[in-house]
Coordinates of C-alpha atoms in Angstrom, one line a residue:
X13 CA 3.3 -22.0 136.4
X14 CA 3.7 -22.7 132.9
X15 CA 1.6 -20.5 131.0
X16 CA 2.7 -17.5 133.1
X17 CA 6.4 -18.3 132.3
X18 CA 5.2 -18.4 128.2
X19 CA 3.1 -15.4 128.9
X20 CA 6.1 -13.4 129.7
X21 CA 8.6 -14.9 127.5
X22 CA 4.8 -13.2 124.6
X23 CA 5.5 -10.1 125.8
X24 CA 8.9 -9.6 126.2
X25 CA 9.0 -10.4 122.9
X26 CA 6.5 -8.2 120.7
X27 CA 9.1 -5.4 121.6
X28 CA 10.8 -6.6 118.5
X29 CA 8.0 -8.7 116.9
X30 CA 8.2 -5.2 114.0
X31 CA 11.5 -5.7 113.8
X32 CA 12.0 -8.8 113.2
X33 CA 9.0 -10.0 110.8
X34 CA 11.4 -6.9 108.5
X35 CA 14.5 -8.8 108.9
X36 CA 12.4 -11.6 107.5
X37 CA 11.4 -8.9 105.0
X38 CA 15.1 -8.3 103.7
X39 CA 15.9 -11.7 103.1
X40 CA 13.2 -13.0 101.6
X41 CA 14.5 -9.8 99.3
X42 CA 17.5 -10.5 98.9
X43 CA 17.1 -15.0 98.0
X44 CA 15.0 -13.7 95.6
X45 CA 17.1 -11.7 94.3
X46 CA 19.6 -14.2 94.4
X47 CA 17.9 -16.3 92.6
X48 CA 18.7 -14.4 88.8
X49 CA 22.8 -14.4 90.1
X50 CA 23.9 -17.4 88.9
X51 CA 27.3 -17.5 91.9
X52 CA 24.9 -18.3 94.8
X53 CA 24.9 -21.8 93.5
X54 CA 20.8 -22.6 94.1
X55 CA 18.6 -23.3 92.1
X56 CA 15.4 -22.1 91.7
X57 CA 14.2 -25.3 94.8
X58 CA 16.5 -24.6 96.6
X59 CA 15.6 -20.6 97.0
X60 CA 12.2 -20.7 97.4
X61 CA 12.3 -23.5 99.3
X62 CA 14.1 -21.2 101.8
X63 CA 11.8 -19.0 101.2
X64 CA 9.0 -20.8 102.0
X65 CA 10.5 -21.2 105.3
X66 CA 11.0 -17.4 106.2
X67 CA 7.7 -16.8 105.4
X68 CA 5.7 -20.2 107.8
X69 CA 7.9 -17.8 110.0
X70 CA 6.7 -14.7 109.6
X71 CA 3.1 -16.1 109.5
X72 CA 4.1 -17.4 113.8
X73 CA 5.3 -13.4 114.6
X74 CA 2.1 -11.9 112.9
X75 CA 0.1 -14.2 114.6
X76 CA 2.4 -14.3 117.9
X77 CA 1.3 -10.1 117.3
X78 CA -2.2 -10.7 116.9
X79 CA -2.5 -12.6 120.0
X80 CA -0.9 -10.3 122.7
X81 CA -3.1 -7.0 121.6
X82 CA -6.2 -9.2 121.4
X83 CA -5.1 -10.5 124.7
X84 CA -4.3 -7.2 125.9
X85 CA -7.9 -5.8 124.8
X86 CA -9.2 -8.1 126.9
X87 CA -7.7 -7.1 130.1
X88 CA -9.4 -4.1 131.9
X89 CA -7.0 -0.8 131.4
X90 CA -4.6 -1.3 134.4
X91 CA -3.7 -4.6 133.7
X92 CA -2.7 -4.0 129.9
X93 CA -1.1 -0.2 131.1
X94 CA 1.3 -2.8 133.5
X95 CA 1.9 -5.2 131.5
X96 CA 2.9 -2.5 128.0
X97 CA 4.5 -0.2 130.6
X98 CA 6.8 -3.6 132.1
X99 CA 7.1 -5.9 129.0
X100 CA 6.9 -3.0 126.0
X101 CA 8.5 -0.3 127.2
X102 CA 10.5 -1.8 129.6
X103 CA 9.3 0.9 132.3
X104 CA 11.0 0.3 136.0
X105 CA 9.3 -0.8 139.2
X106 CA 9.8 2.8 140.0
X107 CA 8.9 4.3 136.7
X108 CA 5.6 2.1 137.2
X109 CA 4.8 3.5 140.7
X110 CA 5.2 7.0 139.6
X111 CA 2.5 7.1 137.1
X112 CA 0.7 4.9 139.1
X113 CA 0.8 7.2 142.1
X114 CA 1.5 4.3 144.4
X115 CA 4.3 2.2 145.4
X116 CA 6.5 -0.1 143.6
X117 CA 5.2 -3.0 146.4
X118 CA 2.0 -2.5 145.0
X119 CA 3.3 -2.3 141.1
X120 CA 4.5 -5.9 141.6
X121 CA 1.0 -7.2 142.4
X122 CA -0.5 -5.0 139.6
X123 CA 2.1 -6.7 137.5
X124 CA 1.6 -10.2 139.4
X125 CA -2.4 -9.3 138.8
X126 CA -2.3 -8.6 135.2
X127 CA 0.1 -11.6 134.4
X128 CA -2.1 -14.4 135.9
X129 CA -5.1 -12.3 134.3
X130 CA -3.3 -12.6 130.5
X131 CA -1.8 -15.9 131.6
X132 CA -6.4 -17.3 132.0
X133 CA -6.4 -15.6 128.2
X134 CA -4.1 -17.5 126.9
X135 CA -6.1 -20.8 128.0
X136 CA -9.5 -19.5 127.2
X137 CA -7.9 -18.7 123.5
X138 CA -7.2 -23.0 124.0
X139 CA -3.3 -22.2 123.8
X140 CA -1.4 -24.4 127.1
X141 CA 2.1 -24.7 127.2
X142 CA 2.2 -27.4 125.1
X143 CA 0.6 -25.6 122.6
X144 CA 2.9 -22.5 122.5
X145 CA 6.1 -25.2 123.5
X146 CA 5.0 -27.2 119.6
X147 CA 4.1 -23.6 117.6
X148 CA 7.2 -22.3 118.5
X149 CA 9.7 -25.7 118.1
X150 CA 11.3 -24.5 115.3
X151 CA 11.9 -20.6 116.6
X152 CA 14.8 -20.1 119.0
X153 CA 14.6 -16.2 120.1
X154 CA 10.9 -18.1 122.0
X155 CA 12.8 -20.5 123.3
X156 CA 15.5 -17.9 124.4
X157 CA 12.5 -15.7 125.7
X158 CA 11.5 -18.9 128.0
X159 CA 14.0 -19.8 128.9
X160 CA 15.1 -16.8 130.1
X161 CA 11.9 -16.6 132.6
X162 CA 12.5 -19.9 133.8
X163 CA 15.4 -19.4 135.4
X164 CA 14.5 -16.5 136.8
X165 CA 11.4 -18.1 138.2
X166 CA 14.0 -21.4 139.4
X167 CA 16.7 -18.5 140.3
X168 CA 13.2 -17.1 143.1
X169 CA 12.8 -20.4 143.7
X170 CA 15.2 -22.6 145.2
X171 CA 18.8 -22.0 144.7
X172 CA 19.5 -26.0 144.4
X173 CA 16.5 -26.2 141.8
X174 CA 18.1 -23.5 139.2
X175 CA 21.8 -24.8 140.0
X176 CA 20.1 -28.6 138.7
X177 CA 18.1 -27.1 135.8
X178 CA 21.2 -26.0 135.0
X179 CA 23.8 -28.8 135.5
X180 CA 21.0 -31.1 133.6
X181 CA 20.1 -28.8 130.5
X182 CA 23.4 -26.8 129.7
X183 CA 26.6 -27.8 128.8
X184 CA 29.8 -25.6 128.2
X185 CA 27.0 -22.3 128.7
X186 CA 24.7 -24.1 126.2
X187 CA 21.5 -25.3 125.6
X188 CA 20.6 -28.8 125.1
X189 CA 18.2 -28.8 123.8
X190 CA 15.0 -26.3 123.8
X191 CA 12.6 -29.2 123.7
X192 CA 14.0 -30.6 126.6
X193 CA 13.4 -27.1 128.4
X194 CA 9.4 -27.2 127.1
X195 CA 9.2 -30.2 128.3
X196 CA 11.0 -29.3 131.9
X197 CA 8.7 -30.4 135.3
X198 CA 8.2 -27.6 137.7
X199 CA 7.2 -28.3 141.3

């Protein structure tokens, strides 16, 4: 089940990857420009270190985009279209059902199957919940997407489990530790 939660998080991230990459480019440009400006008080070494961290983040974004696109290309057209419409284009079940000329219940079934196939392809590429947790351990944005999907899953299965999870992993509405969330055992 964790791999399916990761699959949804990855798919939800797709439409924002280019925007995030552009933001990183802007920050890198600003940092590089600040090296010549003494008022920031940053040494070249400090600025270079910050730039390298941003470059690492951009590499992660690029890997994510390539991974998602590669898997979507491997899926049959129906599943790829359903996933794109739901997660990338943020279409409602009704809009997707109208596009395919089927009922909403059928779309829910298509979507469940498409996520299973996406998850299977993640596994084939040797991406496990553990490797994905490691890959995104410093990426709060992905942690938030994963967390959102995990909370939705727990809510749909058992309200007591969801409430227990919230008590254990949140303090005053703030997440305690994403690594704990990633390693949370699903029943």
